[in-house]
Short mmCIF file of C-alpha atoms in Angstrom, two decimals:
data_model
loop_
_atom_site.label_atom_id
_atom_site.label_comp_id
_atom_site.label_asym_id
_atom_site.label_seq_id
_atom_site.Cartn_x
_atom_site.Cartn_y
_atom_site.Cartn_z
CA UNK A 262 30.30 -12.78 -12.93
CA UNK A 263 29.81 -8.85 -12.81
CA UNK A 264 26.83 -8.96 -14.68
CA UNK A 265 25.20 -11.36 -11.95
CA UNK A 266 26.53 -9.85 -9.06
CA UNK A 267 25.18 -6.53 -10.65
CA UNK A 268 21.62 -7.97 -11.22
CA UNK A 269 21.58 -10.16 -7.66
CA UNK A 270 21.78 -6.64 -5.86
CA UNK A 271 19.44 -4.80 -8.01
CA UNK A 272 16.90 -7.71 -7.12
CA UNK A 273 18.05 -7.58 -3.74
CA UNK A 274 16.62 -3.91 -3.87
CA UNK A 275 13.47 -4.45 -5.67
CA UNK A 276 12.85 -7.63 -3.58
CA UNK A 277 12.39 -5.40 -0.64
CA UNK A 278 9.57 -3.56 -2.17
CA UNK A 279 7.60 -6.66 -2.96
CA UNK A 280 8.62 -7.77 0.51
CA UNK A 281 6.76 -4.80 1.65
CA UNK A 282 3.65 -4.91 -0.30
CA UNK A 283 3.38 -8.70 0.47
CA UNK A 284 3.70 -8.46 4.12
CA UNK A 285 0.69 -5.37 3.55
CA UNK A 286 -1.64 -8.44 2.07
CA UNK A 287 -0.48 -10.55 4.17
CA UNK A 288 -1.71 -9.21 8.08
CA UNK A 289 -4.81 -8.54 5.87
CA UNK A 290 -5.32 -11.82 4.79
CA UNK A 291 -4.23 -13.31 7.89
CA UNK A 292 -6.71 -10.92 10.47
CA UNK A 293 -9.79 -10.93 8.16
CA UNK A 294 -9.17 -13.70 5.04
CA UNK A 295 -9.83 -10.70 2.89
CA UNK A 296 -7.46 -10.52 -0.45
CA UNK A 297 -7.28 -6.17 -0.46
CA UNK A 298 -6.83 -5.98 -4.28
CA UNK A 299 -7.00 -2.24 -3.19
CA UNK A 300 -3.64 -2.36 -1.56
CA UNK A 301 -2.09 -1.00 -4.97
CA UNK A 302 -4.77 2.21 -4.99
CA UNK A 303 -4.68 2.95 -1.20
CA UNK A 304 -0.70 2.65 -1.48
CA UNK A 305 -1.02 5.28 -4.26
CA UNK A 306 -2.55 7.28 -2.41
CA UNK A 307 -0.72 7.99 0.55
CA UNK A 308 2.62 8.57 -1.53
CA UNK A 309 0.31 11.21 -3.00
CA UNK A 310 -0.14 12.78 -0.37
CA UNK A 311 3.58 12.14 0.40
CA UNK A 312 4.37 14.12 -2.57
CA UNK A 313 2.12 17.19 -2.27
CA UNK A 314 3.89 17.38 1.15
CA UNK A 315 6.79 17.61 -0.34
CA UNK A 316 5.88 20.26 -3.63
CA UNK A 317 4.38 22.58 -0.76
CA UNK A 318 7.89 22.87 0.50
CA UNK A 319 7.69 20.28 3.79
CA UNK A 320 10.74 18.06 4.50
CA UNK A 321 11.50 14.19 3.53
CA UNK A 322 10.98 12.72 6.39
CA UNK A 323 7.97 15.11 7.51
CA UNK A 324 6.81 13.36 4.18
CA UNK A 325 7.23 9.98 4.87
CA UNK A 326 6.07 10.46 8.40
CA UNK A 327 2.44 11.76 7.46
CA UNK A 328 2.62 8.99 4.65
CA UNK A 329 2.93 6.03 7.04
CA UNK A 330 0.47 8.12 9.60
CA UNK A 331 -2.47 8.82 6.62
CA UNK A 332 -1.55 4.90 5.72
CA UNK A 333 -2.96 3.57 8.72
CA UNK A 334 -5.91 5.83 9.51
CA UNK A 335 -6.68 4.85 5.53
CA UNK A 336 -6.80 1.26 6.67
CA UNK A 337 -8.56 1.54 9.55
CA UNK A 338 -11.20 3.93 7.57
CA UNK A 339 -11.71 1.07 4.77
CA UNK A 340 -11.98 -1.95 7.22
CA UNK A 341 -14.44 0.14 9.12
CA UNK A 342 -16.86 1.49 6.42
CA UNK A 343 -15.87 -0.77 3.19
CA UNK A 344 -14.76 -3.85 4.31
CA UNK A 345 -17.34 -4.18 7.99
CA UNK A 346 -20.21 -5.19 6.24
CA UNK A 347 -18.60 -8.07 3.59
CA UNK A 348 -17.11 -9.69 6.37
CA UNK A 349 -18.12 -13.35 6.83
CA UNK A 350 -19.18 -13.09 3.37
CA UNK A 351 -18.88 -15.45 0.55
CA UNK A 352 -15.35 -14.42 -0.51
CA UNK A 353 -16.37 -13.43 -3.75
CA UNK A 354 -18.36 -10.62 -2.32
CA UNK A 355 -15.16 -9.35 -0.90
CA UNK A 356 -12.82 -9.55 -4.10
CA UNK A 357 -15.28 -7.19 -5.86
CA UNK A 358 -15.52 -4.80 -2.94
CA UNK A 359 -11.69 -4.05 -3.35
CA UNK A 360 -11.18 -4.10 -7.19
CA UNK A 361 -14.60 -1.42 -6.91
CA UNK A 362 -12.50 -0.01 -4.15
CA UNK A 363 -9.24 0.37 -6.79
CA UNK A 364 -10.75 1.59 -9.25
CA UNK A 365 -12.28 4.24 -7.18
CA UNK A 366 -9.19 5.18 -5.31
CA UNK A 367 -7.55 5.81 -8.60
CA UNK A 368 -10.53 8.46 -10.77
CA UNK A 369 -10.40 10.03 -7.55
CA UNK A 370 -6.30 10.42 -7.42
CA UNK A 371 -6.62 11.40 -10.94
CA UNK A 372 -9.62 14.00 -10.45
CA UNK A 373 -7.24 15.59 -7.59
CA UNK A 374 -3.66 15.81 -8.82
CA UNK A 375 -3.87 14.46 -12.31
CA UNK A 376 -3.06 11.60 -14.51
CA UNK A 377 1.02 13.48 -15.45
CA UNK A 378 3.48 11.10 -13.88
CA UNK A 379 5.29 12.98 -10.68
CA UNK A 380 8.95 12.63 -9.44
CA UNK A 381 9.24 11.59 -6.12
CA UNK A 382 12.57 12.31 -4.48
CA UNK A 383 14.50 9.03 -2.83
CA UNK A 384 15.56 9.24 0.84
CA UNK A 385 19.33 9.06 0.43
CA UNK A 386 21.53 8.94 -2.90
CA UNK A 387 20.64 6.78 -5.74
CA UNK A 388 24.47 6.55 -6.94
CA UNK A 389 25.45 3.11 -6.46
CA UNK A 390 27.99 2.13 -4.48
CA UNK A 391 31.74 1.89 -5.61
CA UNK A 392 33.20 -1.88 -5.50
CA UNK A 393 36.57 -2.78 -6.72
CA UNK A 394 36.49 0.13 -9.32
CA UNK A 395 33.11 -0.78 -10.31
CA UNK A 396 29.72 1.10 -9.90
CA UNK A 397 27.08 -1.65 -8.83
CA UNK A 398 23.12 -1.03 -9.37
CA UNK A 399 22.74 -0.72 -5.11
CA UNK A 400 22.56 3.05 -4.05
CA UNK A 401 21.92 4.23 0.02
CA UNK A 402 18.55 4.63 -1.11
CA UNK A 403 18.16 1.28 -1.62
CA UNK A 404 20.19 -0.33 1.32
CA UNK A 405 17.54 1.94 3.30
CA UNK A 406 14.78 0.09 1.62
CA UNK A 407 16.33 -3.20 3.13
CA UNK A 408 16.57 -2.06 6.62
CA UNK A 409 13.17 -0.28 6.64
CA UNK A 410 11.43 -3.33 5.79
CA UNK A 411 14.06 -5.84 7.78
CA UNK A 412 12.79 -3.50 10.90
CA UNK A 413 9.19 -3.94 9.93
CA UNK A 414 9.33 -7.95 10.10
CA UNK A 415 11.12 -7.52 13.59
CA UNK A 416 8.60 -5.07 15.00
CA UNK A 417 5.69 -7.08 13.40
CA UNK A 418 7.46 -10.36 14.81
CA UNK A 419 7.64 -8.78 18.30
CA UNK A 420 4.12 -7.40 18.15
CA UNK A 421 2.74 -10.88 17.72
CA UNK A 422 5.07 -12.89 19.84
CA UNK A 423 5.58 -10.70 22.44
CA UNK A 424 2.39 -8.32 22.85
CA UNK A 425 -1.36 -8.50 24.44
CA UNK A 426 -2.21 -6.88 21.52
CA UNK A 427 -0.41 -9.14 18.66
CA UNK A 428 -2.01 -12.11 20.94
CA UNK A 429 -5.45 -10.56 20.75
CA UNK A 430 -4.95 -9.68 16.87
CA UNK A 431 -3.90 -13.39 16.45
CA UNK A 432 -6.90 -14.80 18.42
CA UNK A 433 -9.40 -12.78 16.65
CA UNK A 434 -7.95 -14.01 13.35
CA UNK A 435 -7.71 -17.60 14.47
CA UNK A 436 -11.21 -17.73 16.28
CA UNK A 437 -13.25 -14.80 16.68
CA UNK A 438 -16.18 -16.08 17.94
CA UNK A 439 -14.34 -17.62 20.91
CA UNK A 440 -12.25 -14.28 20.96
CA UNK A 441 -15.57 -12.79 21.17
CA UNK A 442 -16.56 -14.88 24.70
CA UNK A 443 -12.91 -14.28 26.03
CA UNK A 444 -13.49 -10.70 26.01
CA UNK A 445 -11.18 -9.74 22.70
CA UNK A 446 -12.62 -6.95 20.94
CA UNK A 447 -12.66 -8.22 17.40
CA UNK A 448 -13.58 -5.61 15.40
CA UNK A 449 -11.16 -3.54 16.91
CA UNK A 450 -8.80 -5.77 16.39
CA UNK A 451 -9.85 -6.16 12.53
CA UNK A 452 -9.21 -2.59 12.27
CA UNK A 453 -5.98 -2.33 13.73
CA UNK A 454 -4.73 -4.86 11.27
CA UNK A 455 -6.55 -3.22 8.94
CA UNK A 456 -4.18 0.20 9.47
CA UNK A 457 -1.09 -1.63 10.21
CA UNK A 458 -1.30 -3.60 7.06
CA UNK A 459 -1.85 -0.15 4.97
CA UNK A 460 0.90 1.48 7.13
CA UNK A 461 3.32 -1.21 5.65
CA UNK A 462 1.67 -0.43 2.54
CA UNK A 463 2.50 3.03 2.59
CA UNK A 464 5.81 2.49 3.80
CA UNK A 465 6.49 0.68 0.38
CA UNK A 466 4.82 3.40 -2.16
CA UNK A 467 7.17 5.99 -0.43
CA UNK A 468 10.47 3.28 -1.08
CA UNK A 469 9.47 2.36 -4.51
CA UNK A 470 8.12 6.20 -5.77
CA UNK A 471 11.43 7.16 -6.84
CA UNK A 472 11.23 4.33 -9.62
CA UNK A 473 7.93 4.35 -10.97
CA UNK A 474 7.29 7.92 -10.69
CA UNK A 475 3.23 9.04 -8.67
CA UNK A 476 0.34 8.52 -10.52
CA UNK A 477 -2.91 6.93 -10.04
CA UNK A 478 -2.02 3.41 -11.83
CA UNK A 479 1.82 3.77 -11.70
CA UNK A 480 1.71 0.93 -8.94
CA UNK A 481 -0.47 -1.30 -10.43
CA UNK A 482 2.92 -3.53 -11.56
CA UNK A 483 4.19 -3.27 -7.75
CA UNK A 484 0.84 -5.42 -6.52
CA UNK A 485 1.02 -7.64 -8.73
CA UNK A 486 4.69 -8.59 -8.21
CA UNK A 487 4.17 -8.72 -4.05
CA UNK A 488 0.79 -10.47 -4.57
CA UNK A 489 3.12 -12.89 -6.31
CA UNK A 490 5.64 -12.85 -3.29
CA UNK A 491 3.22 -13.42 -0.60
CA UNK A 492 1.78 -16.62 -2.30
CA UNK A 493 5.81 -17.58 -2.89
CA UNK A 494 5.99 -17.48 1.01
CA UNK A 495 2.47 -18.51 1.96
CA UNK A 496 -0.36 -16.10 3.07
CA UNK A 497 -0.04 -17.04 6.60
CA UNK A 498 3.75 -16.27 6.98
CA UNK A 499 4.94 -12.53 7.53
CA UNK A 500 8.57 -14.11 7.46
CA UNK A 501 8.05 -15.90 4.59
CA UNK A 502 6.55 -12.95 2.45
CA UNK A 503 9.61 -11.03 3.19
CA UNK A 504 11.71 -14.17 2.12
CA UNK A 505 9.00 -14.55 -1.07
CA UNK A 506 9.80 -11.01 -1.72
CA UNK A 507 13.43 -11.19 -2.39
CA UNK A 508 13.44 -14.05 -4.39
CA UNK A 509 10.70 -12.54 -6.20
CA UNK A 510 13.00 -9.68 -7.20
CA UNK A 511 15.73 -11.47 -7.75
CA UNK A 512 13.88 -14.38 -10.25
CA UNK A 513 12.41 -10.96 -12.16
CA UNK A 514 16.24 -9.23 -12.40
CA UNK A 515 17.39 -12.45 -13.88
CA UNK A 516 15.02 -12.60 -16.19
CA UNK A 517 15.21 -8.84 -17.50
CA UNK A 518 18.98 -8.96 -17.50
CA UNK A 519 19.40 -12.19 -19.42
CA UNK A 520 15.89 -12.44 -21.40
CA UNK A 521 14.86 -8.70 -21.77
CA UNK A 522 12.80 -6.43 -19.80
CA UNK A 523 9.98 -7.74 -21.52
CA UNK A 524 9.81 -10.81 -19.95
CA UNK A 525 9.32 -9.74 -16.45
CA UNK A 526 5.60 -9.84 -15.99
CA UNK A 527 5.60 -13.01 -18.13
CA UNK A 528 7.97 -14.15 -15.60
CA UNK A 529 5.96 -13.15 -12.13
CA UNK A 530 3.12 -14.91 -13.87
CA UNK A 531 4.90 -18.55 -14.60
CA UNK A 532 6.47 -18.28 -11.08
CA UNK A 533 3.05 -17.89 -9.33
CA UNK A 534 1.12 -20.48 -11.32
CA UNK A 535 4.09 -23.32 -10.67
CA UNK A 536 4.23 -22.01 -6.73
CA UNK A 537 0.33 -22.80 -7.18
CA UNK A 538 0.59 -25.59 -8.99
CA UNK A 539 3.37 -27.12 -6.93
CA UNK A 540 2.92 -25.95 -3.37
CA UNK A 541 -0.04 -23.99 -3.31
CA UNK A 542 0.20 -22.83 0.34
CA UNK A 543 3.60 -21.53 0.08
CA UNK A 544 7.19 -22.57 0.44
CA UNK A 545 6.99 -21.07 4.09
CA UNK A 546 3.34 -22.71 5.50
CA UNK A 547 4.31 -25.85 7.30
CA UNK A 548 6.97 -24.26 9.30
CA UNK A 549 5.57 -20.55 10.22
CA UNK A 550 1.41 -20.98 9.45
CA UNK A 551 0.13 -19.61 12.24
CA UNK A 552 3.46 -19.01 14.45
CA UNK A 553 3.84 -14.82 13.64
#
């Protein structure tokens, strides 16, 4: 019973990060029906820059700050110049864009600070908690991972429901040419979802650096295991890629604690083909497509 409680919480934690890098793809998907295979290279990135913010002697949190800030202006950058002009095109067109886009992101990460793995420090202790005499694999570090992206959904939930803004990103998703004749500035509104979407991608290199160490292809693994989350919960559902993302984690802990660590990727793979195979718009599409 240890053993499970031990692995539920430390797929609780990773959960969270896949929660993150899903609900990245997924404003992207929803505001231009673009898959950004790039997410992975552009996250990489800004914890870069994180971390040479931090090895020139600047603060955490003056760290994370400029992370989430270059995050969005990176997004907005790429919709404007990379991803403008293969808009409306056949979607192939777009796929090949971002994996060019990846694989450029990363020589160049590797031409500035090297292919040697970095440490990245963790925002709060990585000690796990004491329960009942008993050390379990959930640290402050990682109950902060939880909340950041638990207040994500809820400010991305109230910038939909409750903004012009969110209503204008929505209607230029939906429709854009009518968006177009009702006066909603569509590309503008790509782009913002464009930067938002890489600020929540940021925001999940920065929670998930202290694991994997910083290098150009050190989060590779991450986008494929929220990819896998955000088809879990359905492309159209920021709730349900959070809710994709924890029961992502916690299918993958399973695995590695009973089966071997081995097993993990095998694992992401056979729960994305029977989600395809089964309900190939998500667990979460009837009840929240289109609603967030």
């Amino acid at each position: 019973m240890q053993r499970f409680l031990d692995l539920t919480l430390d797929g609780l934690a990773s959960g969270a990060i896949y929660a993150a890098v899903a609900l990245s793809l997924v404003m992207i998907w929803r505001a231009t029906r673009i898959l950004n295979f790039a997410q992975a290279g552009m996250l990489m990135l800004t914890t870069f820059i994180a971390w040479s913010i931090l090895d020139a002697g600047g603060g955490y949190w003056l760290a994370f700050a400029a992370a989430l800030a270059s995050g969005f202006l990176l997004g907005a950058v790429v919709e404007r110049v990379v991803i403008r002009p293969v808009e409306g095109a056949p979607p192939l067109n777009a796929v090949i864009v971002t994996l060019g886009l990846l694989v450029v992101l990363q020589a160049g990460a590797g031409m500035v600070w090297g292919n040697q793995p970095e440490s990245f420090p963790a925002a709060f202790s990585i000690q796990g908690f004491e329960l009942f005499g008993h050390t379990v694999p959930f640290s402050r570090a990682d109950l902060f991972a939880v909340i950041a992206v638990a207040i994500v959904l809820v400010l991305l939930v109230v910038l939909f429901r409750r903004t012009s803004i969110g209503l204008q990103m929505r209607a230029a998703a939906l429709a854009p040419d009518v968006s177009k004749l009702l006066g909603v500035r569509v590309g503008r509104m790509f782009t913002l979802g464009w930067g938002l979407a890489a600020m929540v991608g940021a925001l999940a290199g920065v929670l998930v650096a202290p694991s994997v160490f910083v290098s150009p292809s050190s989060f590779d693994a991450i986008l494929v295991f929220g990819f896998t989350a955000a088809v879990v919960g359905g492309l159209e559902s920021p709730p349900g890629a959070v809710v994709g993302g924890i029961l992502v984690g916690l299918a993958l802990s399973y695995m590695s604690g009973y089966f071997g660590s081995s097993t993990v990727t095998l694992g992401a793979l056979g729960i994305l083909v029977a989600v395809l195979m089964i309900r190939p718009n998500g667990l979460f599409a009837t009840s929240h497509t289109r609603h967030v």
